[in-house]
Structures are given as C-alpha cells and as structure tokens.
Short mmCIF file of C-alpha atoms in Angstrom, two decimals:
data_model
loop_
_atom_site.label_atom_id
_atom_site.label_comp_id
_atom_site.label_asym_id
_atom_site.label_seq_id
_atom_site.Cartn_x
_atom_site.Cartn_y
_atom_site.Cartn_z
CA UNK O 16 0.00 0.00 0.00
CA UNK O 17 1.53 3.31 -1.06
CA UNK O 18 1.21 5.97 1.66
CA UNK O 19 3.36 8.98 2.42
CA UNK O 20 3.20 12.19 4.43
CA UNK O 21 3.39 15.67 2.93
CA UNK O 22 2.83 19.14 4.35
CA UNK O 23 -0.77 18.83 3.10
CA UNK O 24 -1.44 15.57 4.97
CA UNK O 25 -1.23 11.83 4.33
CA UNK O 26 -1.42 10.79 0.67
CA UNK O 27 -2.51 7.31 -0.39
CA UNK O 28 -3.02 5.70 -3.78
CA UNK O 29 -5.98 3.55 -4.77
CA UNK O 30 -6.81 1.40 -7.79
CA UNK O 31 -10.53 1.56 -8.66
CA UNK O 32 -12.87 -1.21 -9.77
CA UNK O 33 -16.28 0.39 -10.57
CA UNK O 34 -19.73 -1.19 -11.00
CA UNK O 35 -19.44 -3.65 -8.12
CA UNK O 36 -22.28 -4.72 -5.81
CA UNK O 37 -21.02 -2.76 -2.82
CA UNK O 38 -18.10 -0.65 -1.65
CA UNK O 39 -15.19 -2.58 -0.14
CA UNK O 40 -11.42 -2.36 0.12
CA UNK O 41 -8.83 -5.03 -0.57
CA UNK O 42 -5.05 -5.26 -0.67
CA UNK O 43 -3.94 -6.96 -3.89
CA UNK O 44 -0.21 -7.51 -4.45
CA UNK O 45 0.53 -4.67 -2.04
CA UNK O 46 -1.82 -2.21 -3.75
CA UNK O 47 -4.99 -0.78 -2.22
CA UNK O 48 -8.01 -1.61 -4.40
CA UNK O 49 -11.43 0.00 -3.92
CA UNK O 50 -14.47 -1.82 -5.31
CA UNK O 51 -17.09 0.88 -5.94
CA UNK O 52 -20.81 0.44 -6.47
CA UNK O 53 -21.16 3.47 -8.76
CA UNK O 54 -20.55 3.53 -12.50
CA UNK O 55 -17.58 5.60 -13.70
CA UNK O 56 -19.65 8.46 -15.16
CA UNK O 57 -19.88 12.15 -14.28
CA UNK O 58 -17.65 11.84 -11.21
CA UNK O 59 -19.95 9.41 -9.38
CA UNK O 60 -17.08 7.11 -8.39
CA UNK O 61 -15.02 10.07 -7.15
CA UNK O 62 -17.92 11.26 -4.97
CA UNK O 63 -18.47 7.76 -3.58
CA UNK O 64 -14.77 7.38 -2.77
CA UNK O 65 -14.54 10.75 -1.01
CA UNK O 66 -17.65 9.94 1.02
CA UNK O 67 -16.48 6.45 1.99
CA UNK O 68 -12.89 7.44 2.81
CA UNK O 69 -14.06 10.47 4.83
CA UNK O 70 -16.36 8.23 6.86
CA UNK O 71 -13.70 5.57 7.29
CA UNK O 72 -10.77 7.85 8.12
CA UNK O 73 -12.72 10.44 10.08
CA UNK O 74 -10.98 13.32 8.39
CA UNK O 75 -11.06 15.69 5.49
CA UNK O 76 -10.34 13.64 2.35
CA UNK O 77 -9.63 15.20 -1.03
CA UNK O 78 -8.93 13.67 -4.43
CA UNK O 79 -5.59 15.06 -5.65
CA UNK O 80 -4.92 13.09 -8.84
CA UNK O 81 -6.59 10.61 -11.16
CA UNK O 82 -9.87 12.48 -11.62
CA UNK O 83 -10.69 10.48 -14.78
CA UNK O 84 -8.40 7.51 -14.18
CA UNK O 85 -8.80 4.22 -12.33
CA UNK O 86 -5.58 5.00 -10.45
CA UNK O 87 -6.29 7.77 -7.93
CA UNK O 88 -4.47 9.59 -5.14
CA UNK O 89 -6.17 11.07 -2.09
CA UNK O 90 -4.91 13.30 0.71
CA UNK O 91 -6.24 13.07 4.27
CA UNK O 92 -5.80 16.12 6.49
CA UNK O 93 -5.71 16.20 10.28
CA UNK O 94 -4.17 12.77 10.87
CA UNK O 95 -0.87 10.91 10.63
CA UNK O 96 0.55 8.16 8.46
CA UNK O 97 0.41 5.41 11.08
CA UNK O 98 -3.27 6.03 11.83
CA UNK O 99 -4.27 6.06 8.14
CA UNK O 100 -2.29 2.87 7.47
CA UNK O 101 -3.85 1.11 10.46
CA UNK O 102 -7.41 2.10 9.47
CA UNK O 103 -6.98 1.11 5.81
CA UNK O 104 -5.44 -2.26 6.72
CA UNK O 105 -8.25 -2.86 9.19
CA UNK O 106 -10.81 -2.04 6.48
CA UNK O 107 -9.10 -4.65 4.28
CA UNK O 108 -9.31 -7.13 7.20
CA UNK O 109 -5.53 -7.27 7.60
CA UNK O 110 -3.84 -6.85 10.97
#
C-alpha cells in the first residue's frame, strides 16, 4: 500500500474497480483496491470514494490526482501516516 506524508497531509493511492455490488477495500499484491458500487460516469465514483474514505478515516479527504483515471491519489488532512495505514489495513481485514 503506497502511503506517504506531505505538508498537506497523508497521501494514499488507490486502484478503482467500478460497478461492483457494494463498496469494499482489498489489498492486492501490495496495492490498495477499492471496489465501488457506482458507474464511472460524471464523477460518481469520485464522490463515492470521497464519502467512503471520509467516513472511514474520520478526516477531510480530497482527491488530488486521477480524476478520470482508475488509479487515484487522495490526501487526508488532520491525521498521521500510522493512523491512516492502520485504518486502511483494518478495512481490508488485515492486521
């Protein structure tokens, strides 16, 4: 899972799989994969991801790259790298 800290906050990268039955996270070959229930049209996936990651991480989450790509980067403000890593691994059911 690719995570790093910047002056803006903690940045993490996600690979997207749209049109799934429900939202869930998985680690696949060391990469964070988000299975989204929305179709990839008119920013619906981006909105779903921001909503889900904000709820999960309890912070301000913003999409910083990959607006029209299946490879996206998000920044989380008001937290630290260890906390974000722990929460994302827990959401993937990995300890």
